[in-house]
XYZ file of C-alpha atoms in Angstrom:
222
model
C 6.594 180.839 150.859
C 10.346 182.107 150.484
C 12.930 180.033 152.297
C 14.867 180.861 154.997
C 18.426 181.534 153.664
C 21.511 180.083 155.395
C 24.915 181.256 155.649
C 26.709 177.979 157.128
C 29.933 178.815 158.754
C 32.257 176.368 160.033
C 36.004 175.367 159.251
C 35.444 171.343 158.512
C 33.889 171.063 155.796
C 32.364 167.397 156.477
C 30.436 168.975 159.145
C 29.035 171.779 156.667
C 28.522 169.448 153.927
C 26.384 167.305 156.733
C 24.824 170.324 157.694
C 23.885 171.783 154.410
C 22.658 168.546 153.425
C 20.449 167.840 156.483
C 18.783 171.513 156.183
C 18.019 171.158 152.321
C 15.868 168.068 153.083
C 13.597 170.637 155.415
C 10.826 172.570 153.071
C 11.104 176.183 153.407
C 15.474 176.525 153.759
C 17.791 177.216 151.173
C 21.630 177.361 151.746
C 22.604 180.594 150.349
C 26.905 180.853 151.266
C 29.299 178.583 152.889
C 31.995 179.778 154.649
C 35.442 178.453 156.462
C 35.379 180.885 159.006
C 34.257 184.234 160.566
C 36.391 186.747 157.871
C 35.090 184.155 154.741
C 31.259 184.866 156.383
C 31.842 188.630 156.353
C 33.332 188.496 152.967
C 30.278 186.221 151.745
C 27.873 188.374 153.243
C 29.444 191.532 151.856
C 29.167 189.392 147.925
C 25.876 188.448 148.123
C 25.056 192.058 149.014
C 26.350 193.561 146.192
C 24.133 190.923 144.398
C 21.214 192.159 145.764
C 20.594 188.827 147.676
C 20.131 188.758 151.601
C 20.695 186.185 154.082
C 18.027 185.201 156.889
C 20.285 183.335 159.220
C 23.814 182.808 159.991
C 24.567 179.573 161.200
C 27.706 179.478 162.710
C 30.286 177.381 164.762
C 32.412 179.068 167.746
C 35.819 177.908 166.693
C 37.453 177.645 163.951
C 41.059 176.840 163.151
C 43.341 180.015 162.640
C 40.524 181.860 161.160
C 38.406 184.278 162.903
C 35.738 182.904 165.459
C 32.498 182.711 165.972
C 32.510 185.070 169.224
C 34.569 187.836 166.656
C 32.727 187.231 163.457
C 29.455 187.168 165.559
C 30.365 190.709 166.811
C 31.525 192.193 163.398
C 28.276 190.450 161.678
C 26.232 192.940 164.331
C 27.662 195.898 163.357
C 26.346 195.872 159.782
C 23.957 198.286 158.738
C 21.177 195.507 158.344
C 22.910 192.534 160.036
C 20.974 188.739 159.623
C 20.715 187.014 163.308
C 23.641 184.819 163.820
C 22.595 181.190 165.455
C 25.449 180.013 167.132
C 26.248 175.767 166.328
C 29.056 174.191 168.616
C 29.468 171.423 170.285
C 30.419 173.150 173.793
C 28.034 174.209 176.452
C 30.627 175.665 179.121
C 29.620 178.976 180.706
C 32.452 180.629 178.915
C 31.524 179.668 175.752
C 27.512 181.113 175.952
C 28.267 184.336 177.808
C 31.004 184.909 174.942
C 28.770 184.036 172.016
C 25.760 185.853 173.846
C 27.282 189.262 174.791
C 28.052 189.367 170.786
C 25.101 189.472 169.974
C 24.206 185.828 169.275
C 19.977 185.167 168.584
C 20.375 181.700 169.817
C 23.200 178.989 171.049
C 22.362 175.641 169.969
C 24.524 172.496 170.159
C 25.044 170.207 167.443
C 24.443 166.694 168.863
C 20.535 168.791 168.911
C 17.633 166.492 166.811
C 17.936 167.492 163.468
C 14.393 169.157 163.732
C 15.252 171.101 166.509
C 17.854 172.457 164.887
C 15.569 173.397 161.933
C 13.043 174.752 164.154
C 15.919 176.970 165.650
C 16.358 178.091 161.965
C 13.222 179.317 161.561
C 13.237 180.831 164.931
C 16.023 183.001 164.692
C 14.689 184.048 161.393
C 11.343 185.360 162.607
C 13.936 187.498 165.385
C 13.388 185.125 168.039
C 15.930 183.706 170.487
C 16.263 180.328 170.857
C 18.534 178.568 173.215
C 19.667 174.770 174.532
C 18.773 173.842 177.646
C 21.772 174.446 179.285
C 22.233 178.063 177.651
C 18.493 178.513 178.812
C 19.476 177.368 182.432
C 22.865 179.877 182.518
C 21.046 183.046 181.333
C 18.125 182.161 184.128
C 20.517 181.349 186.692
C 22.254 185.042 186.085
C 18.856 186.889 185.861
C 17.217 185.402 189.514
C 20.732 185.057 190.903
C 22.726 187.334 190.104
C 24.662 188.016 193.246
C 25.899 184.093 192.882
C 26.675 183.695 189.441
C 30.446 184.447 187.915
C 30.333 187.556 185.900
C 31.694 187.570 182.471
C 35.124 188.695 183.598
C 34.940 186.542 186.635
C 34.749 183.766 183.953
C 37.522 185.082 181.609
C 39.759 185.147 184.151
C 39.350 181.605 185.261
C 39.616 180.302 181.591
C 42.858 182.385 182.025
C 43.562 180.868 185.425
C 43.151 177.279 183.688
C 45.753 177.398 181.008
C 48.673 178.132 183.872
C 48.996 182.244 183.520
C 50.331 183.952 186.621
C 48.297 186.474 188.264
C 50.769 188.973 186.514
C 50.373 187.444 182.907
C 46.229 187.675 183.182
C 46.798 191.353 184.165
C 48.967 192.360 181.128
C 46.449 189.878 178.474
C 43.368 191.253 180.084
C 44.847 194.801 180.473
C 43.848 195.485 184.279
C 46.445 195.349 187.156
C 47.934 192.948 189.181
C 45.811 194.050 192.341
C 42.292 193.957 190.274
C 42.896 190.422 189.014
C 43.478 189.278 193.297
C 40.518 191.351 193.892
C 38.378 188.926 190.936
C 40.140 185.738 192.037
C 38.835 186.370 196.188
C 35.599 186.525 194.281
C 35.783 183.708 192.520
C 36.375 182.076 195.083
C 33.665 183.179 197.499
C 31.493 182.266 194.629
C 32.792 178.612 194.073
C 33.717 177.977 197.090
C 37.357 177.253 197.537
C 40.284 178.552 198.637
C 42.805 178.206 196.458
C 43.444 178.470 191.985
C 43.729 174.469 192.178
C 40.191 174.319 193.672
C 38.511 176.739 191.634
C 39.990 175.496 188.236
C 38.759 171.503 189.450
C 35.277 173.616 190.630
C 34.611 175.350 187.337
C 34.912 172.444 185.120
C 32.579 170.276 187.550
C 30.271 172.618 186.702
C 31.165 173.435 183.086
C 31.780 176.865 184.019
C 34.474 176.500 181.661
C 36.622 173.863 179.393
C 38.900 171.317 181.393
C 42.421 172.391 181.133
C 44.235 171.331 178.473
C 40.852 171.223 176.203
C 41.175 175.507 175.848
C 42.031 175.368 172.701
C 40.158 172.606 171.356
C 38.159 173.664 168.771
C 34.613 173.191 169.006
């Protein structure tokens, strides 16, 4: 049987060094390319290419440093004429961080405190075309499809990872690119949604419920 090939991609390389050595003890996975972050993946992709040699699976983290993300390297990898499913490894679970990775055009989301055999199985899943997803992913992507009227909307959550770092309603608008008056209109339905009344409330509300990062964790990469 010919192994599944890996493209690891994450900026510390103790964690790829773990992972690549963790996968190699599995029969049936080869690491093929390591990369630092989402432009090195596109660049090693674009090498082995030329070589003639493919990759099955890209396994890669969401953040990473300065360099280019998983979210933006996930979308880029998608727009190749024969792109490899990208299986995304982080240790965050917030809604933010799966709708983001998802609506690139992730095959799975998987979390890296996962069973090392789950995490192979995952492999082998997204290899074959299938999605896999943790539990919690699983749970958010369910949640949206039987109730939809209830759950935040990817802007909806944007906007309240916005909301959390301390942006006026005028600074979302000009990041975002929408006016003043459509970023109100989101925030009274955020807070229908949640619940509250107020930006305190709805900030304290969407980290209860991991809708996204606590404040002050925003940038923390993953």
């Amino acid at each position: 049987m010919t192994d599944v090939r890996v493209l690891l991609v994450d900026d510390h390389p103790v964690v790829r060094a773990g992972l690549k050595a963790m996968l190699t003890e599995f029969d049936g996975i080869s690491i093929a390319a390591e990369a630092a972050d989402g432009k090195a993946a596109l660049k090693e992709l674009s090498r082995l290419a030329m070589l003639g040699e493919g990759v099955d699976v890209v396994l890669m983290d969401l953040q990473m440093g300065a360099g280019m993300d998983g979210v933006a390297a996930t979308a880029a990898i998608r727009k190749l004429a024969a792109p490899p499913p990208v299986l995304i490894l982080t240790t965050y679970d917030t809604d933010a961080d799966i709708l983001s990775a998802v609506e690139a055009g992730a095959s799975g989301y998987m979390l890296k405190d996962a069973p090392p055999e789950q995490i192979r199985q995952a492999v082998f899943a997204a290899a074959a075309g299938e999605t896999v997803l943790a539990p919690r992913a699983a749970a958010l992507l369910m949640k949206r499809v039987t109730n939809p009227g209830t759950s935040l909307t990817p802007r909806e959550v944007q906007l309240l990872e916005l909301l959390a770092t301390g942006l006026s309603n005028r600074a979302i608008a000009k990041q975002v690119f929408i006016s003043e008056a459509t970023v109100k209109t989101h925030l009274v339905h955020i807070y229908g949604k949640l619940g509250v009344d107020n930006r305190t409330a709805a900030i304290a509300a969407a980290t209860r419920r991991r809708i996204i990062r606590p404040p002050g964790r925003q940038a923390e990469r993953a």
